[in-house]
Every structure is written in C-alpha cells, then in structure tokens.
Coordinates of N, CA and C in Angstrom, one line a residue:
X1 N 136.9 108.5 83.5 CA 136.1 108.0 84.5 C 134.7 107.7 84.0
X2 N 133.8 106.4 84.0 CA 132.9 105.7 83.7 C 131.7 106.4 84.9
X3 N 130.4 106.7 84.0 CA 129.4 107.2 84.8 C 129.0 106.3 85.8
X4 N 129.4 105.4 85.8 CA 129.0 104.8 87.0 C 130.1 105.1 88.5
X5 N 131.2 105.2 88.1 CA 132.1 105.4 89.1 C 131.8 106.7 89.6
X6 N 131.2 107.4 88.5 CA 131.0 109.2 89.5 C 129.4 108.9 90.2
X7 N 129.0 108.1 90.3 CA 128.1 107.8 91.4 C 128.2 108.0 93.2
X8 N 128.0 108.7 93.8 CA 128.7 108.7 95.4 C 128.0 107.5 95.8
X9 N 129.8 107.0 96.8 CA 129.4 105.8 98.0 C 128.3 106.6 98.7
X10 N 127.2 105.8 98.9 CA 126.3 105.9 100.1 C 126.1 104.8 101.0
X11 N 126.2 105.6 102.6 CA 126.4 104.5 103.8 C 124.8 104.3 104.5
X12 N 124.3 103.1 104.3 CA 122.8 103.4 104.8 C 122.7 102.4 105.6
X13 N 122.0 103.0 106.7 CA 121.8 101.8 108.1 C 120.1 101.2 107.9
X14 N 120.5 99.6 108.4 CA 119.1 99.3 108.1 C 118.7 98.4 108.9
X15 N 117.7 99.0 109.7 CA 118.0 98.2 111.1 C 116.1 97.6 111.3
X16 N 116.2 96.5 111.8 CA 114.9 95.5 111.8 C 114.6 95.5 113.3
X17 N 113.9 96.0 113.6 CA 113.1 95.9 115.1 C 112.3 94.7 115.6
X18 N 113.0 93.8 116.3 CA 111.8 92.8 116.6 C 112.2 91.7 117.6
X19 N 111.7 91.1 118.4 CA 111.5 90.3 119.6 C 112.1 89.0 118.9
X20 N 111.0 88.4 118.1 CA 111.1 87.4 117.9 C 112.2 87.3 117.0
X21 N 112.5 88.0 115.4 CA 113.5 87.8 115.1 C 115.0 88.0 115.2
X22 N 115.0 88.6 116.1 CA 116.2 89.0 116.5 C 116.9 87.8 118.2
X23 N 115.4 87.4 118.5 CA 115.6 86.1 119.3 C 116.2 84.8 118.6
X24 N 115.5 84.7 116.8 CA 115.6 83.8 116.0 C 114.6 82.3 116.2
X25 N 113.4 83.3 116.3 CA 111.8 82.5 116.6 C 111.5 82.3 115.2
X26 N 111.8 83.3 114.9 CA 111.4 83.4 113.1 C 112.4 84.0 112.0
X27 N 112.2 83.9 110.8 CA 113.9 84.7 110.3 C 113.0 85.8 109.9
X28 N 114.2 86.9 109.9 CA 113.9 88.6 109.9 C 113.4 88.6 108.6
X29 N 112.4 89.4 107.8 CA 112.0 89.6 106.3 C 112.4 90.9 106.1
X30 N 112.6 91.7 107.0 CA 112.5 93.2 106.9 C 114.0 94.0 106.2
X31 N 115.2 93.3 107.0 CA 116.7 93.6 106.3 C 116.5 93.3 104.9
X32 N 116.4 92.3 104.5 CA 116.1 91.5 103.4 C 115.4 92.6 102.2
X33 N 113.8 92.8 103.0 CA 113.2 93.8 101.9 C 113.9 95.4 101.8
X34 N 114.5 96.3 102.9 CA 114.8 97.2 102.8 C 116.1 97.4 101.6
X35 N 117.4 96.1 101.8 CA 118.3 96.0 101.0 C 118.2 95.6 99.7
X36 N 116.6 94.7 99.0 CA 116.3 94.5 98.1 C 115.5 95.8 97.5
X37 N 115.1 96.8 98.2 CA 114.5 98.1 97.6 C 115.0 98.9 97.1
X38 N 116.4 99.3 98.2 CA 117.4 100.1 98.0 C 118.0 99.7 96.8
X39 N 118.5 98.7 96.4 CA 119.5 98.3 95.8 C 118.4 98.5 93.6
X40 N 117.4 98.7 94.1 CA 116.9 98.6 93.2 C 116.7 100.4 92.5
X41 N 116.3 100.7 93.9 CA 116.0 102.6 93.7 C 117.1 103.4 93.2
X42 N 117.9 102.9 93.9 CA 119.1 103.7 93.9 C 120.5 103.4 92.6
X43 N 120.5 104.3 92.4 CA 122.1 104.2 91.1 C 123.3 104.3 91.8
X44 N 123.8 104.5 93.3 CA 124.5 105.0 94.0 C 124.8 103.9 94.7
X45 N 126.5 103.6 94.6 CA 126.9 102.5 95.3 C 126.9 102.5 96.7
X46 N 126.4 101.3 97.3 CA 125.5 101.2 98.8 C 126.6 100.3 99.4
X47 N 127.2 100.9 100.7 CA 127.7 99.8 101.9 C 126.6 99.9 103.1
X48 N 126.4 99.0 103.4 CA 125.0 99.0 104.1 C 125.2 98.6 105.5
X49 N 124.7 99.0 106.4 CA 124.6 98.6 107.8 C 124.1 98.2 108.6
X50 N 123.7 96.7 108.9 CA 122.3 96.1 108.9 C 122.6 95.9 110.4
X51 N 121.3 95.8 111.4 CA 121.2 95.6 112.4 C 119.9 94.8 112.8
X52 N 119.9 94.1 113.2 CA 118.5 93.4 113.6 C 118.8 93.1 115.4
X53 N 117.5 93.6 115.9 CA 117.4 94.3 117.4 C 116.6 94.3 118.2
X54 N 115.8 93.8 119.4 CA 114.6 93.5 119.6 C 114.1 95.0 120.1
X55 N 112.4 94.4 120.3 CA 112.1 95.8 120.9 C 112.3 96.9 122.3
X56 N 113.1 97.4 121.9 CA 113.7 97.5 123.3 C 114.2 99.2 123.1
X57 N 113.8 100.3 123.6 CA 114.2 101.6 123.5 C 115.9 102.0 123.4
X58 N 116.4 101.6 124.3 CA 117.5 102.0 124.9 C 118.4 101.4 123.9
X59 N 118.3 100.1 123.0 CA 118.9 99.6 122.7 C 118.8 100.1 121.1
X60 N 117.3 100.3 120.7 CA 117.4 100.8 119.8 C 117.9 102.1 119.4
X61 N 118.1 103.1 120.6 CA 118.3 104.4 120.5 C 119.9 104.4 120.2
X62 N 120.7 103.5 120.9 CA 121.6 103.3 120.9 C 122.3 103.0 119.2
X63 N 121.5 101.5 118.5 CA 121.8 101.4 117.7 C 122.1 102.7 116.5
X64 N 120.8 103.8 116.5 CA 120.8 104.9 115.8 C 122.0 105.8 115.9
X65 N 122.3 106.2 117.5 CA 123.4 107.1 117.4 C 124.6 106.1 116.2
X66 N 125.1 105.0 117.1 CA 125.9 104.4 116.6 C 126.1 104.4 115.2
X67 N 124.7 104.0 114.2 CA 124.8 104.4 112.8 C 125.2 105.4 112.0
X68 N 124.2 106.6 112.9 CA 125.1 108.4 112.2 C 126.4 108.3 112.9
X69 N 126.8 107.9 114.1 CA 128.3 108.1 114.0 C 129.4 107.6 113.6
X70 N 129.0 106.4 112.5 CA 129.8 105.5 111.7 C 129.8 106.0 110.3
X71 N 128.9 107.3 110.5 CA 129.0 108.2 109.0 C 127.6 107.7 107.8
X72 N 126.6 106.7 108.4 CA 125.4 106.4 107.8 C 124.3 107.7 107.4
X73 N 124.5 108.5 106.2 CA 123.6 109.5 105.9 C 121.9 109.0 106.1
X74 N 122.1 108.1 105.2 CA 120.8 107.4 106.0 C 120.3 106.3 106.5
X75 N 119.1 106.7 107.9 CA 118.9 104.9 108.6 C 117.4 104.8 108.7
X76 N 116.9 103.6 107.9 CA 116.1 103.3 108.0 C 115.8 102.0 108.6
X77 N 114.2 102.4 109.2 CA 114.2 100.8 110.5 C 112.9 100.3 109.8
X78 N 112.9 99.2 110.5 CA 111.0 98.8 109.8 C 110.7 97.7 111.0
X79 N 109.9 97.8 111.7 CA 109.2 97.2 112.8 C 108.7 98.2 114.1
X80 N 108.0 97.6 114.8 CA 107.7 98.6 116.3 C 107.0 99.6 116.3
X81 N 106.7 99.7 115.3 CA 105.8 101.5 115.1 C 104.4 101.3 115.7
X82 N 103.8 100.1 115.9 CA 102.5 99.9 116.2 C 101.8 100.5 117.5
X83 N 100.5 100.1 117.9 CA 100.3 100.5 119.0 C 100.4 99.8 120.8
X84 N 101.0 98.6 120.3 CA 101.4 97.4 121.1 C 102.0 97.9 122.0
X85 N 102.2 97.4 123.4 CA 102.8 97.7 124.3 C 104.7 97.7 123.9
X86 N 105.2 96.7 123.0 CA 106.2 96.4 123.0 C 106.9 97.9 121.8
X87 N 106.2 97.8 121.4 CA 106.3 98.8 119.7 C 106.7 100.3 120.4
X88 N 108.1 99.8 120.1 CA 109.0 101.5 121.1 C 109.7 102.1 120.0
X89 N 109.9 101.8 118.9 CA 110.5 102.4 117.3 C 110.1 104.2 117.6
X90 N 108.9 104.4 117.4 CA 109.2 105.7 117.1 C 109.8 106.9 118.5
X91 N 109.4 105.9 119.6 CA 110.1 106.8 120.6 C 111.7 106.8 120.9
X92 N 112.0 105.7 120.7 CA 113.3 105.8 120.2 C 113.5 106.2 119.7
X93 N 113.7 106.7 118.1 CA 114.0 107.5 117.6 C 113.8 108.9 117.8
X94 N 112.7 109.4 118.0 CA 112.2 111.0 118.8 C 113.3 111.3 119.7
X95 N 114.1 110.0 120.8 CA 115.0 110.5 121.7 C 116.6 110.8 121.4
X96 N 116.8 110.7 120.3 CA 117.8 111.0 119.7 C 117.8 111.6 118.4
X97 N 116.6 112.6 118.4 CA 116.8 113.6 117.3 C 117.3 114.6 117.5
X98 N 117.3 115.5 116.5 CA 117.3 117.1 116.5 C 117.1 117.8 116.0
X99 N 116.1 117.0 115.0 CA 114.4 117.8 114.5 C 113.9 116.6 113.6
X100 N 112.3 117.5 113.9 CA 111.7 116.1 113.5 C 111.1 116.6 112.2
X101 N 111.1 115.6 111.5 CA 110.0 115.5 109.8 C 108.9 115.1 109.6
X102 N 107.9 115.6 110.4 CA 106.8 115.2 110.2 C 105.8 114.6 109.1
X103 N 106.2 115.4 108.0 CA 105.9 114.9 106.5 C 106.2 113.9 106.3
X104 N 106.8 113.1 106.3 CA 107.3 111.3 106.2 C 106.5 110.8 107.1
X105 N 105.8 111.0 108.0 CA 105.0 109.6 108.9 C 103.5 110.1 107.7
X106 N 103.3 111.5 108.3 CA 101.9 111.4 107.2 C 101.6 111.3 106.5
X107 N 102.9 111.0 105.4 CA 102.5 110.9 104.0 C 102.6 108.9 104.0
X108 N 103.4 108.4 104.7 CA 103.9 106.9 105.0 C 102.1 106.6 105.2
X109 N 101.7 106.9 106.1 CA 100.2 106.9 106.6 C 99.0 107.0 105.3
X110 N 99.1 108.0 104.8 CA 98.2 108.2 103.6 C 98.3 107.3 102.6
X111 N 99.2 106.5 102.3 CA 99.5 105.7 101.2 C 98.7 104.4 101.8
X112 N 99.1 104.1 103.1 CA 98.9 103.0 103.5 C 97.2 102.7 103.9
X113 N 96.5 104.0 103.9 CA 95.2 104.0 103.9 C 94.6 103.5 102.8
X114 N 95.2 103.7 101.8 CA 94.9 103.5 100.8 C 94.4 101.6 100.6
X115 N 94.9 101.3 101.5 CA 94.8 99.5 101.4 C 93.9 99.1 102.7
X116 N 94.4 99.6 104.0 CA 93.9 99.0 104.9 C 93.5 100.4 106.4
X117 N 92.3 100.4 106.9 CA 92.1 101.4 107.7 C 92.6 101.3 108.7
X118 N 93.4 100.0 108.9 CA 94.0 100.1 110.4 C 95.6 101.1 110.6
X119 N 95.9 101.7 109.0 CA 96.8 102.4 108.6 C 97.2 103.4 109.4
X120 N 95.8 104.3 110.5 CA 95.8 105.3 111.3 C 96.3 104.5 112.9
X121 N 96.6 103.6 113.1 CA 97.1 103.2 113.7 C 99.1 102.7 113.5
X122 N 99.3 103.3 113.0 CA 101.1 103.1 112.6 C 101.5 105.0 113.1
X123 N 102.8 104.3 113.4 CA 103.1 105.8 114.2 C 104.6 106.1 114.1
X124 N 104.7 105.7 112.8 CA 106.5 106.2 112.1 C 106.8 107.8 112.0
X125 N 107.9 107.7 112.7 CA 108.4 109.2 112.9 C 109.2 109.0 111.6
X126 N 109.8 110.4 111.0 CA 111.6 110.5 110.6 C 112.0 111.4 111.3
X127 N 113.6 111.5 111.3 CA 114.1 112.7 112.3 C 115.3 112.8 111.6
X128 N 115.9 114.3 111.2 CA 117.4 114.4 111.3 C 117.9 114.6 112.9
X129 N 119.4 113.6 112.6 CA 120.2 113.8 113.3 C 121.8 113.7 113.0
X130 N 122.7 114.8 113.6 CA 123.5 115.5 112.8 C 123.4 115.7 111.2
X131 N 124.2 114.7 110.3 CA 123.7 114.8 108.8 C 123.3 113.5 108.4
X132 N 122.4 112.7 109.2 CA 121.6 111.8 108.7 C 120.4 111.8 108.7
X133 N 119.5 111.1 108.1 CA 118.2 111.2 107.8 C 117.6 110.0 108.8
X134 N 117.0 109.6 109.4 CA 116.5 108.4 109.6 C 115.1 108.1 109.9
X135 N 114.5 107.6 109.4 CA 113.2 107.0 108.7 C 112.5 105.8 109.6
X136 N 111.7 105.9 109.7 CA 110.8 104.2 110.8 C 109.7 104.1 109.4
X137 N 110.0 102.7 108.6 CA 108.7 102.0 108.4 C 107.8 101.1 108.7
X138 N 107.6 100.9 107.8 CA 106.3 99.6 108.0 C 106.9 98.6 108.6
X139 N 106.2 97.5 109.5 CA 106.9 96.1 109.5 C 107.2 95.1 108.4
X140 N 105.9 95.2 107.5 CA 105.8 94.2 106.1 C 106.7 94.3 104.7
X141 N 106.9 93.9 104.4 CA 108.0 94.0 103.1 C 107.3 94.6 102.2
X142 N 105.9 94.4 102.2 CA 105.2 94.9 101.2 C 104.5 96.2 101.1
X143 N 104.3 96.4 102.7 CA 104.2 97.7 103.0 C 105.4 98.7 103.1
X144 N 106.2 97.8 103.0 CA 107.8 99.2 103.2 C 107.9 99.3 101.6
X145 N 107.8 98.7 100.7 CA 108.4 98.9 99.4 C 106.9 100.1 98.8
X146 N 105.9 99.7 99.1 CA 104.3 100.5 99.0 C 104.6 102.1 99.2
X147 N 105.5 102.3 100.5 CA 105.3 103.2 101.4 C 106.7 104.1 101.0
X148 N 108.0 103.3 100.6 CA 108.5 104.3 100.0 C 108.6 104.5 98.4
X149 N 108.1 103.5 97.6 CA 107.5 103.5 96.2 C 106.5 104.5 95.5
X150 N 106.0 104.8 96.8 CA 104.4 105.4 96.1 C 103.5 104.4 95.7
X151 N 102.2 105.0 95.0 CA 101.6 104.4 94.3 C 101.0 104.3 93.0
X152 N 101.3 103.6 91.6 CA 101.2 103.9 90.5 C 100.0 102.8 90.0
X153 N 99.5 103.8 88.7 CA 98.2 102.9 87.9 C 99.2 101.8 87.3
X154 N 98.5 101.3 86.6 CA 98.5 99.8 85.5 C 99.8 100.3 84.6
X155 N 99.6 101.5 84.2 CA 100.7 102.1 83.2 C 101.8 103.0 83.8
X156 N 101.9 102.7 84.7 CA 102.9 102.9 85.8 C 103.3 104.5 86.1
X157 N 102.0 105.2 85.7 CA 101.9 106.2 86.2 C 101.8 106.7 87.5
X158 N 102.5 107.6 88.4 CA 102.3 107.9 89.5 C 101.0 108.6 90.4
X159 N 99.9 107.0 91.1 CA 99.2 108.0 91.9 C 99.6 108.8 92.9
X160 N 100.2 108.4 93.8 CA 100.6 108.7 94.8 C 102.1 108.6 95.2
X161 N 102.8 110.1 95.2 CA 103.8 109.5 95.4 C 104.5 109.2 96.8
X162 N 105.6 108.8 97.0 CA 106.0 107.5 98.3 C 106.9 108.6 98.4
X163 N 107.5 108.0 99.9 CA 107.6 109.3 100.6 C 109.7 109.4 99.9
X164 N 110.2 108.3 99.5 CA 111.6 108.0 99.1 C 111.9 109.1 97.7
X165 N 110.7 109.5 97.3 CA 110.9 110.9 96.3 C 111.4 112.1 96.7
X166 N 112.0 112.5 98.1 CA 111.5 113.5 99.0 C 113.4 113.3 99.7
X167 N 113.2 111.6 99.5 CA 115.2 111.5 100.7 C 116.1 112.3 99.7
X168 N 116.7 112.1 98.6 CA 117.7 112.8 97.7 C 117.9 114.5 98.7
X169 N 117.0 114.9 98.1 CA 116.9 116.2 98.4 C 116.9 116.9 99.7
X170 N 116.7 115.8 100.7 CA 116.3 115.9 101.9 C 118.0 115.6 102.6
X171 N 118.4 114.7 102.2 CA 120.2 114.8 102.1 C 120.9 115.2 101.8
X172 N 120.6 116.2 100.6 CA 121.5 117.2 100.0 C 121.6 118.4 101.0
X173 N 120.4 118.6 101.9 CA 120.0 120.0 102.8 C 120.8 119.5 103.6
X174 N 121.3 118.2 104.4 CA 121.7 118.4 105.4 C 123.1 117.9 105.2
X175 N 123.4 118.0 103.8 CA 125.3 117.7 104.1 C 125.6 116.8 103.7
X176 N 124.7 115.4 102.9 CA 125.0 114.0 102.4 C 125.5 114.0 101.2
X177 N 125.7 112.5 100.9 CA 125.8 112.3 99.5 C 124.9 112.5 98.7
X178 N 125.0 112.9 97.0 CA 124.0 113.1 96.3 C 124.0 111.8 95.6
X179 N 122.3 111.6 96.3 CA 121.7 110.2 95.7 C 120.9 110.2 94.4
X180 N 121.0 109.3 93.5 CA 120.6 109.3 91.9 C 119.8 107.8 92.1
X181 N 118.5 108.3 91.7 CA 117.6 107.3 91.8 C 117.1 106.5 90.5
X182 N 116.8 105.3 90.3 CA 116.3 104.6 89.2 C 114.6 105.2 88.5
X183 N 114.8 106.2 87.8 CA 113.0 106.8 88.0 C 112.4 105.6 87.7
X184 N 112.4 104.5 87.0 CA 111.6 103.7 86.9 C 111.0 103.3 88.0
X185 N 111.8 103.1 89.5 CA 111.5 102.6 90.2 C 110.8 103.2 91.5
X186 N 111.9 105.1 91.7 CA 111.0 106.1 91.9 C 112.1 107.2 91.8
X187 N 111.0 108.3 91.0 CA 111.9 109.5 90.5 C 111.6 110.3 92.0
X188 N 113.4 110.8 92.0 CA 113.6 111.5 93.2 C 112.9 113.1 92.5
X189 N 112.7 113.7 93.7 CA 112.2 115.0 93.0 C 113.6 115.7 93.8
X190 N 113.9 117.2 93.2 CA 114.8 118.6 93.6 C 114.0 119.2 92.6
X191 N 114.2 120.8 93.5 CA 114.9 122.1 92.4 C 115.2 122.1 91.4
X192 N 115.0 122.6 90.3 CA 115.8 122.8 89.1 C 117.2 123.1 89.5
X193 N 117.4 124.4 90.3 CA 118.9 124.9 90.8 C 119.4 123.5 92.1
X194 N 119.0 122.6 92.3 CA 119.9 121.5 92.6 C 120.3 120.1 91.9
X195 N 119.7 120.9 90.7 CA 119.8 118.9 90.0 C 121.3 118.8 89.5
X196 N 121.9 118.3 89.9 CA 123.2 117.9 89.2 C 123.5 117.7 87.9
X197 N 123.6 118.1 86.8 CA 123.5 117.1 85.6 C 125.1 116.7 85.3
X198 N 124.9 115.6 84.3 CA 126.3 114.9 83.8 C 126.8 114.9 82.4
X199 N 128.3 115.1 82.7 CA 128.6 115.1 81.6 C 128.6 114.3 80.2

C-alpha cells in the first residue's frame, strides 16, 4: 500500500449562502474558493458536497442537518454572517447544534482585523453536530483563504495562525477521519500522544 492510499477519504460539505447567487444574478465565487483551499491544505482524499443556497434560515438549517447526515465530518459555509437584515448563516447554524466553538468565530475575527475594522462586525459561529464540525466563513475568497490560512511574514513564517490549524484535531475528538495537512500551506497542530506517524 502506497502512502498516499493510507490517506482517509474525507467527506466535506461546502455550502455558499447567497440571494443573488444562488438566484444566478451573479456566479457563486465562494464554492470555488473553499474547494480550491481544501484541495490544497489537505493530503486527504476529498468527496465534497457542495450546495449553493439563498439566504434563508430554514433552508439553510436544513441543508446542514442533511450534510452530517450524509456522513460529512466537515461543513463549511461562507456567506450571511453579516449584520444585514438578510445575513441568517450564523443562526442557522446555532439551531442545529449541540455545542458551540466559540474559539473559531474569535479567532476568524482577529485575523480579519488585522486588514479591515469593519472585521468586528462578522458574526461566524462553528458548532459540532453529532460527529461533524461545521464552520461559517467569510463571504470573500480572500478572506476565507486569510481566515483559515492564518497569517504569515514575507518568509513565510507564521504570524498569526488561522483557525484550519485547530480542524484535524478538532475531528479526531469527535469521531472523524484523521486529516493530514500540507504544512506548507497550514500545519495542523495535535498532541504529541495524537500524532499518527507513518510507516
């Protein structure tokens, strides 16, 4: 068996929040960047579950269960977090948790300060539910890649790191596959007593 094949399938939902593109006013950017991040982070063969969905609670809440119950360890959304009347992302998700991770919105937040003040205005929850993780980002492609990347100097040292250092380990506690990250792109952190090593 080739080290790549002892890699675990991982099932990850990726779902884009939005009025207009999901009307098809505009085309979605957000599936696009999530699938182009993942695919880069991760060493771990990805079937992916993409959903683009307007803003709409019931529908989004819906979408979520549906993804953990199709066996998606993790779901990440990116749109709706704002303070707009329409922007229902994080309460959706809050209504189908069964605990929340507070540490992922405030760390998602702190990075993002780092660029623009209106940062304290984004309101991304994460939440497990049963053995999935699921995550609300940014709307921007470039803020979602910022936000779970971290932030590094010129020599690609880590200032700050992004909150995607934190998922591996965060799915190992509740029952997932064990995900193996590209450190170049961002080193997952564990335990010494959880790190897997290979033969």
């Amino acid at each position: 068996m080739s080290a790549e094949a002892a890699f675990e399938l991982v099932r990850i939902g990726v779902v884009s929040v939005s009025d207009r593109a999901s009307s098809g006013a505009y085309e979605d950017k957000g599936l696009p960047a999530l699938k182009e991040w993942l695919g880069k982070a991760l060493k771990n063969p990805i079937e992916f579950e993409p959903r683009l969905i307007p803003d709409d609670a019931a529908r989004i809440s819906a979408a979520l269960v549906e993804l953990v119950d199709a066996g998606c360890s993790l779901v990440l959304t990116t749109g709706g977090t704002g303070p707009a009347l329409r922007d229902v992302t994080p309460e959706a998700t809050l209504a189908v948790a069964h605990k929340e991770m507070p540490g992922f919105g405030e760390q998602m937040r702190q990075i993002s300060l780092r660029f623009v003040p209106t940062a304290i205005l984004s309101r991304q929850v994460a939440v497990i539910r049963d053995k999935s993780l699921i995550i609300n980002l940014p709307g921007q492609p470039k803020s979602i890649a910022e936000t779970l990347e971290g932030l590094k100097d010129a020599n690609g040292a880590q200032l700050v790191p992004g909150i995607f250092a934190a998922v591996p380990y965060c799915i190992d506690l509740i029952g997932g596959p064990y995900l193996e990250t590209d450190d170049s792109v961002c080193k997952a952190f564990r335990p010494k007593s959880a790190i897997r090593t290979r033969a």
